């Protein structure tokens, strides 16, 4: 039987990595980003998704020179609580 939590976590991690790496390919923009970046991880701290997000955040922080924080928001079945996400938006 397929573990639904693992499938969701893998999909979210893949999307996060794609979304984080895509802006690095755009070279026409100047001095981006101008504000702090917050990664919201939909799983608890200490798991593989958390460790991967923190490793990615550290590398991106070195490359971009912008502070990046990782926030863990547990939700039912690995889903983020949508009403909490706007507090992390710019």
PDB file of C-alpha atoms in Angstrom:
ATOM      1  CA  UNK A   1       0.000   0.000   0.000  1.00  0.00           C
ATOM      2  CA  UNK A   2       1.259   3.460  -0.852  1.00  0.00           C
ATOM      3  CA  UNK A   3       1.949   5.679   2.135  1.00  0.00           C
ATOM      4  CA  UNK A   4      -0.085   8.825   1.443  1.00  0.00           C
ATOM      5  CA  UNK A   5       2.029  10.993   3.775  1.00  0.00           C
ATOM      6  CA  UNK A   6       5.240  10.073   1.966  1.00  0.00           C
ATOM      7  CA  UNK A   7       3.711  10.769  -1.440  1.00  0.00           C
ATOM      8  CA  UNK A   8       2.463  14.188  -0.341  1.00  0.00           C
ATOM      9  CA  UNK A   9       5.778  15.042   1.351  1.00  0.00           C
ATOM     10  CA  UNK A  10       7.753  13.998  -1.730  1.00  0.00           C
ATOM     11  CA  UNK A  11       5.503  16.006  -4.030  1.00  0.00           C
ATOM     12  CA  UNK A  12       5.725  19.097  -1.827  1.00  0.00           C
ATOM     13  CA  UNK A  13       9.495  18.763  -1.528  1.00  0.00           C
ATOM     14  CA  UNK A  14       9.857  18.414  -5.291  1.00  0.00           C
ATOM     15  CA  UNK A  15       7.687  21.472  -5.859  1.00  0.00           C
ATOM     16  CA  UNK A  16       9.625  23.453  -3.250  1.00  0.00           C
ATOM     17  CA  UNK A  17      12.967  22.560  -4.802  1.00  0.00           C
ATOM     18  CA  UNK A  18      11.721  23.437  -8.279  1.00  0.00           C
ATOM     19  CA  UNK A  19      10.277  26.737  -7.081  1.00  0.00           C
ATOM     20  CA  UNK A  20      13.468  27.589  -5.210  1.00  0.00           C
ATOM     21  CA  UNK A  21      15.845  26.751  -8.054  1.00  0.00           C
ATOM     22  CA  UNK A  22      13.835  28.297 -10.910  1.00  0.00           C
ATOM     23  CA  UNK A  23      14.566  31.949  -9.938  1.00  0.00           C
ATOM     24  CA  UNK A  24      18.299  31.192  -9.956  1.00  0.00           C
ATOM     25  CA  UNK A  25      18.171  30.698 -13.726  1.00  0.00           C
ATOM     26  CA  UNK A  26      16.828  34.217 -14.406  1.00  0.00           C
ATOM     27  CA  UNK A  27      19.824  36.488 -14.949  1.00  0.00           C
ATOM     28  CA  UNK A  28      18.072  39.643 -16.174  1.00  0.00           C
ATOM     29  CA  UNK A  29      16.786  40.650 -12.732  1.00  0.00           C
ATOM     30  CA  UNK A  30      18.769  42.938 -10.467  1.00  0.00           C
ATOM     31  CA  UNK A  31      19.290  42.602  -6.710  1.00  0.00           C
ATOM     32  CA  UNK A  32      16.664  39.980  -6.130  1.00  0.00           C
ATOM     33  CA  UNK A  33      15.373  39.123  -3.524  1.00  0.00           C
ATOM     34  CA  UNK A  34      15.108  42.248  -1.460  1.00  0.00           C
ATOM     35  CA  UNK A  35      13.346  40.723   1.560  1.00  0.00           C
ATOM     36  CA  UNK A  36      13.817  37.739   3.852  1.00  0.00           C
ATOM     37  CA  UNK A  37      12.723  34.374   2.405  1.00  0.00           C
ATOM     38  CA  UNK A  38      10.681  31.939   4.500  1.00  0.00           C
ATOM     39  CA  UNK A  39      10.411  28.243   3.639  1.00  0.00           C
ATOM     40  CA  UNK A  40       7.277  26.712   5.142  1.00  0.00           C
ATOM     41  CA  UNK A  41       7.706  22.959   5.643  1.00  0.00           C
ATOM     42  CA  UNK A  42       4.412  21.125   6.080  1.00  0.00           C
ATOM     43  CA  UNK A  43       5.910  18.412   8.267  1.00  0.00           C
ATOM     44  CA  UNK A  44       7.353  18.296  11.751  1.00  0.00           C
ATOM     45  CA  UNK A  45      10.914  19.297  12.596  1.00  0.00           C
ATOM     46  CA  UNK A  46      13.692  16.724  12.390  1.00  0.00           C
ATOM     47  CA  UNK A  47      12.334  14.766   9.437  1.00  0.00           C
ATOM     48  CA  UNK A  48      13.903  14.370   6.014  1.00  0.00           C
ATOM     49  CA  UNK A  49      11.844  17.210   4.517  1.00  0.00           C
ATOM     50  CA  UNK A  50      13.007  19.533   7.306  1.00  0.00           C
ATOM     51  CA  UNK A  51      16.663  18.551   6.917  1.00  0.00           C
ATOM     52  CA  UNK A  52      16.483  18.982   3.139  1.00  0.00           C
ATOM     53  CA  UNK A  53      14.784  22.381   3.422  1.00  0.00           C
ATOM     54  CA  UNK A  54      17.400  23.579   5.941  1.00  0.00           C
ATOM     55  CA  UNK A  55      20.287  22.384   3.757  1.00  0.00           C
ATOM     56  CA  UNK A  56      18.737  24.091   0.722  1.00  0.00           C
ATOM     57  CA  UNK A  57      18.087  27.266   2.723  1.00  0.00           C
ATOM     58  CA  UNK A  58      21.696  27.393   3.904  1.00  0.00           C
ATOM     59  CA  UNK A  59      23.021  26.992   0.359  1.00  0.00           C
ATOM     60  CA  UNK A  60      20.613  29.568  -1.086  1.00  0.00           C
ATOM     61  CA  UNK A  61      21.437  32.000   1.712  1.00  0.00           C
ATOM     62  CA  UNK A  62      25.125  31.777   0.782  1.00  0.00           C
ATOM     63  CA  UNK A  63      24.382  32.185  -2.928  1.00  0.00           C
ATOM     64  CA  UNK A  64      21.767  34.949  -2.662  1.00  0.00           C
ATOM     65  CA  UNK A  65      23.086  36.794   0.369  1.00  0.00           C
ATOM     66  CA  UNK A  66      19.561  37.053   1.770  1.00  0.00           C
ATOM     67  CA  UNK A  67      18.412  35.638   5.115  1.00  0.00           C
ATOM     68  CA  UNK A  68      16.319  32.491   4.727  1.00  0.00           C
ATOM     69  CA  UNK A  69      14.345  30.921   7.551  1.00  0.00           C
ATOM     70  CA  UNK A  70      12.685  27.506   7.676  1.00  0.00           C
ATOM     71  CA  UNK A  71       9.381  27.237   9.540  1.00  0.00           C
ATOM     72  CA  UNK A  72       7.700  23.921  10.307  1.00  0.00           C
ATOM     73  CA  UNK A  73       3.884  23.941  10.253  1.00  0.00           C
ATOM     74  CA  UNK A  74       2.382  20.562  11.053  1.00  0.00           C
ATOM     75  CA  UNK A  75      -0.965  19.839   9.564  1.00  0.00           C
ATOM     76  CA  UNK A  76      -3.311  16.918   9.201  1.00  0.00           C
ATOM     77  CA  UNK A  77      -1.860  14.394   6.773  1.00  0.00           C
ATOM     78  CA  UNK A  78       1.112  16.607   5.937  1.00  0.00           C
ATOM     79  CA  UNK A  79      -0.998  19.521   4.700  1.00  0.00           C
ATOM     80  CA  UNK A  80      -0.204  23.108   5.683  1.00  0.00           C
ATOM     81  CA  UNK A  81      -2.847  25.074   7.450  1.00  0.00           C
ATOM     82  CA  UNK A  82      -3.807  27.551   4.716  1.00  0.00           C
ATOM     83  CA  UNK A  83      -4.909  30.257   7.158  1.00  0.00           C
ATOM     84  CA  UNK A  84      -1.363  30.436   8.592  1.00  0.00           C
ATOM     85  CA  UNK A  85       0.451  30.949   5.283  1.00  0.00           C
ATOM     86  CA  UNK A  86      -0.417  34.659   4.777  1.00  0.00           C
ATOM     87  CA  UNK A  87       1.591  35.587   7.870  1.00  0.00           C
ATOM     88  CA  UNK A  88       4.729  34.500   5.994  1.00  0.00           C
ATOM     89  CA  UNK A  89       3.892  36.410   2.806  1.00  0.00           C
ATOM     90  CA  UNK A  90       5.609  39.674   1.977  1.00  0.00           C
TER      91      UNK A  90
END
